[in-house]
PDB file of C-alpha atoms in Angstrom:
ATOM      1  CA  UNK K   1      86.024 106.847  93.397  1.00  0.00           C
ATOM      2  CA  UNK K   2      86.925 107.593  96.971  1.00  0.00           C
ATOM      3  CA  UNK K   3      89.645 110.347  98.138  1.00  0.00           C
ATOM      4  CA  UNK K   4      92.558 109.076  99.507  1.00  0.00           C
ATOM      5  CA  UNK K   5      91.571 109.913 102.787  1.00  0.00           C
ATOM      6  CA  UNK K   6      88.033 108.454 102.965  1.00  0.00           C
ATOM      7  CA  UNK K   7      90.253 105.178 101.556  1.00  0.00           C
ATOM      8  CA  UNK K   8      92.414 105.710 104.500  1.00  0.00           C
ATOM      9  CA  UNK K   9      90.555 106.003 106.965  1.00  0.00           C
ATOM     10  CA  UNK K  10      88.251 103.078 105.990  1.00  0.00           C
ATOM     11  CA  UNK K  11      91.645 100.992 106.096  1.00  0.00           C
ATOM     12  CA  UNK K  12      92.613 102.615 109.340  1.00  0.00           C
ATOM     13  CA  UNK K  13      89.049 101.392 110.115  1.00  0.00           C
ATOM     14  CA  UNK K  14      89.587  97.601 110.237  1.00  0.00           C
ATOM     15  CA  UNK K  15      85.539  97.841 110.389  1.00  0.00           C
ATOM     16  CA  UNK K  16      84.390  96.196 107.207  1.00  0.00           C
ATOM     17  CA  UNK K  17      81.081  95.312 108.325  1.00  0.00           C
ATOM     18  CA  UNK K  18      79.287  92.867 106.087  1.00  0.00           C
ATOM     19  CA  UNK K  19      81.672  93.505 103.363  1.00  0.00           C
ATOM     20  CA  UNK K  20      83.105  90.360 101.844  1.00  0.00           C
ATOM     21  CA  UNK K  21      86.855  89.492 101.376  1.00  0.00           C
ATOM     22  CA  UNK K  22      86.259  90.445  97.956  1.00  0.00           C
ATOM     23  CA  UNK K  23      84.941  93.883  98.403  1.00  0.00           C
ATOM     24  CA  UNK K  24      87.655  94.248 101.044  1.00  0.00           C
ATOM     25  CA  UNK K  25      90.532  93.722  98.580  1.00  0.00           C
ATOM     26  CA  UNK K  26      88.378  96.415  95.930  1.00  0.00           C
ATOM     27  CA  UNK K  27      89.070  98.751  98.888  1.00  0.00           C
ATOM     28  CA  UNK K  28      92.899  97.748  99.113  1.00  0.00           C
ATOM     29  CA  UNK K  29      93.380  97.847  95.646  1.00  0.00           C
ATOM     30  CA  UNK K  30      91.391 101.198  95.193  1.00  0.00           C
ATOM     31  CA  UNK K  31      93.855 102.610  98.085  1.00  0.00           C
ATOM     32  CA  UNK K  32      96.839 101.613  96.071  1.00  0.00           C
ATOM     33  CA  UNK K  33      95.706 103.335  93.085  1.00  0.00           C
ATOM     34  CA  UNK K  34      94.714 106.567  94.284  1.00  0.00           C
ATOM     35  CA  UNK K  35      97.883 106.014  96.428  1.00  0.00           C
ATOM     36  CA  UNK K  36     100.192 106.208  93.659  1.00  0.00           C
ATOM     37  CA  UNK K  37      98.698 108.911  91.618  1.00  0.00           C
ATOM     38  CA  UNK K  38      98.597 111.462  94.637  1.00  0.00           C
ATOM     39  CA  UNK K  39     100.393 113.898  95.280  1.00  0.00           C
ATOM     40  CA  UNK K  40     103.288 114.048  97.806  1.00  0.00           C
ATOM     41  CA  UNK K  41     101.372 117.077  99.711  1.00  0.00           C
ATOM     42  CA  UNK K  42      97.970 115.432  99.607  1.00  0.00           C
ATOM     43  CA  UNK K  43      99.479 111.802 100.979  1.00  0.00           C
ATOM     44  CA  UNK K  44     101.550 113.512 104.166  1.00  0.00           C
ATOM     45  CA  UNK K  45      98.529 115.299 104.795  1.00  0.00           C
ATOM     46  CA  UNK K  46      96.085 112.286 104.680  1.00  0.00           C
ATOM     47  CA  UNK K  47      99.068 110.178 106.573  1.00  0.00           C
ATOM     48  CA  UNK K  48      98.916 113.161 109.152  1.00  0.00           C
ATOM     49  CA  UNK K  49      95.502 113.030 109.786  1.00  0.00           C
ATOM     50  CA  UNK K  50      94.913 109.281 109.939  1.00  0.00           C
ATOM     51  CA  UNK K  51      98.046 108.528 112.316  1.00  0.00           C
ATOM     52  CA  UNK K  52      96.196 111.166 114.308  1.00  0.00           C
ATOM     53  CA  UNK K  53      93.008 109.717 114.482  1.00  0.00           C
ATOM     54  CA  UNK K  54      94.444 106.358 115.276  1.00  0.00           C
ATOM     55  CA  UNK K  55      97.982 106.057 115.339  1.00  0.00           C
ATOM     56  CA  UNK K  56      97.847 102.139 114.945  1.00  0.00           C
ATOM     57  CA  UNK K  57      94.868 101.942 112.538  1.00  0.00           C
ATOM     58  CA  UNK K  58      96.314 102.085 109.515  1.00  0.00           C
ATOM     59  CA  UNK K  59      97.753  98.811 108.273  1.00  0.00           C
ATOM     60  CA  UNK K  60     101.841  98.696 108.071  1.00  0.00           C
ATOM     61  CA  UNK K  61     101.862  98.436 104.194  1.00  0.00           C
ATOM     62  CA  UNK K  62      99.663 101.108 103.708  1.00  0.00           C
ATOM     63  CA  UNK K  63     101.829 103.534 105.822  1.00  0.00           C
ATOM     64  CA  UNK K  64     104.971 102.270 103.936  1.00  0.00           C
ATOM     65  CA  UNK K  65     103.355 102.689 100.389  1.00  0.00           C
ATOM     66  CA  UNK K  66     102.209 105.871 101.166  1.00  0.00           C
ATOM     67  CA  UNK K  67     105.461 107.175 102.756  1.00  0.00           C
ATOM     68  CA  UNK K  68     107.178 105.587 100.146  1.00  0.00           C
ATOM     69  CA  UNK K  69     105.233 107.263  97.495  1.00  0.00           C
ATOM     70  CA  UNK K  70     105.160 110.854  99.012  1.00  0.00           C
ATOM     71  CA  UNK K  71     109.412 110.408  99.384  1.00  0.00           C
ATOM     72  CA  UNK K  72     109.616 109.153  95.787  1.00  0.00           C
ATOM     73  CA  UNK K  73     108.287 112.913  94.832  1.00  0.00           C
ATOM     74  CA  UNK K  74     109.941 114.049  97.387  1.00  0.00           C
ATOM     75  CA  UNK K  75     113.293 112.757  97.083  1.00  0.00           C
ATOM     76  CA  UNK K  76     115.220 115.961  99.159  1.00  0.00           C
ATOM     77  CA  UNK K  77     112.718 116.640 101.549  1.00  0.00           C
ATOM     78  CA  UNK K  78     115.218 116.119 104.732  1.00  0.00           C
ATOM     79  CA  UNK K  79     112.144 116.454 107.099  1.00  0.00           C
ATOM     80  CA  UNK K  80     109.618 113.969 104.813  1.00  0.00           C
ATOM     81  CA  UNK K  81     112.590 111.247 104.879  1.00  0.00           C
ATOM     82  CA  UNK K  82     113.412 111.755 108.745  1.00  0.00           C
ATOM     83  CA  UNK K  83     109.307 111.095 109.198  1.00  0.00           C
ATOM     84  CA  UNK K  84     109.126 108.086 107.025  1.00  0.00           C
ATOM     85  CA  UNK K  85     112.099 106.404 108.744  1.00  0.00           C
ATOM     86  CA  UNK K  86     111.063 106.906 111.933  1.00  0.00           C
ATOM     87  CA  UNK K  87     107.605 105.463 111.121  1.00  0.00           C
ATOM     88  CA  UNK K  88     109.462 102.921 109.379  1.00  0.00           C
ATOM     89  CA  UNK K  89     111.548 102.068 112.516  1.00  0.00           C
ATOM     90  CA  UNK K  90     108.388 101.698 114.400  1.00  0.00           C
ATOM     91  CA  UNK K  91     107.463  98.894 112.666  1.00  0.00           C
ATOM     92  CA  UNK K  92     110.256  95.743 112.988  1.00  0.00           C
ATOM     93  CA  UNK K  93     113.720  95.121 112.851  1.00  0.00           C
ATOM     94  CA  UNK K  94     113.110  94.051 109.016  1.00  0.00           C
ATOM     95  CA  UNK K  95     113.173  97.204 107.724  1.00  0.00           C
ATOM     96  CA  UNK K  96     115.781  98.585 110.474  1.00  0.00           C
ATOM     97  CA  UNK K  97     118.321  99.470 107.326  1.00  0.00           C
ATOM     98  CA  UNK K  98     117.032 101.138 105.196  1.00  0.00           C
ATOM     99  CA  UNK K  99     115.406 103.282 108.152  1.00  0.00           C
ATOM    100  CA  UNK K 100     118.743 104.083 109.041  1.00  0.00           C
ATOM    101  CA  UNK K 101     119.418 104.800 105.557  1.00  0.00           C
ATOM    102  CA  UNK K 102     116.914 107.191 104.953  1.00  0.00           C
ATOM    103  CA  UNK K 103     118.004 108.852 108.091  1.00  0.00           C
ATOM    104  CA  UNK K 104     121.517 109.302 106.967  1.00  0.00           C
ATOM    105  CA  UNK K 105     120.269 111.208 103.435  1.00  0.00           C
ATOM    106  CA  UNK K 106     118.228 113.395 105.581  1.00  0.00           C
ATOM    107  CA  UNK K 107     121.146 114.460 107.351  1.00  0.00           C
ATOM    108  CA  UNK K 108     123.093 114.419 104.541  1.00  0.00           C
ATOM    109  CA  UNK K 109     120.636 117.029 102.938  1.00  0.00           C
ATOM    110  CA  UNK K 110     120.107 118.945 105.833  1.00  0.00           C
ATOM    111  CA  UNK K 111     123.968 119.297 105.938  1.00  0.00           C
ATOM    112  CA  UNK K 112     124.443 119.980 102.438  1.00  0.00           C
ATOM    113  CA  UNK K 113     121.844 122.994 102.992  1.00  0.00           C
ATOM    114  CA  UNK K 114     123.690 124.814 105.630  1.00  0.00           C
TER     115      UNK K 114
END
């Protein structure tokens, strides 16, 4: 099994070579996994140093997923949600609301903390 960033960054990639369509979806589907399982520290690192890399590489639902996952651990983190919504408002109108949303608890928290 891969790490999550070795996953990433073959994503972030878009260079499959001679893999087939098959083998690509292994990779997707071995991304989500390890994905889910990780922990919020190791995916904002890994998001960190892939956006860095390549700040367009990595496909849109991987960024969500990942963002989504580290702020499901991370529920109060006021500066985790401000950096998923803006990364989230990056990305289309479609998800414009609940950008804003997440936005709003950060503030929320960071208010509640002072």
């Amino acid at each position: 099994m891969e790490t999550l960033l070795d996953l990433a960054r073959t994503l972030a990639s878009g260079e499959f070579g001679e893999r087939g369509l098959a083998e690509v979806r292994d990779i997707e589907q071995e991304f989500v996994e390890v994905v889910t399982f990780a922990p919020a520290d190791e995916i904002v690192a890994v998001l960190h140093t892939v956006l860095d890399e390549d700040w367009m590489g990595l496909p849109v639902w991987a960024r969500n997923l990942a963002y989504r996952m580290a702020c499901l651990q991370r529920p109060d983190d006021a500066a985790l949600l401000r950096e998923a919504a803006t990364d989230l408002r990056n990305f289309g109108p479609d998800w414009n609301d609940i950008a804003a949303a997440m936005k709003e608890r950060a503030e929320s928290l960071e208010k509640n903390q002072n």
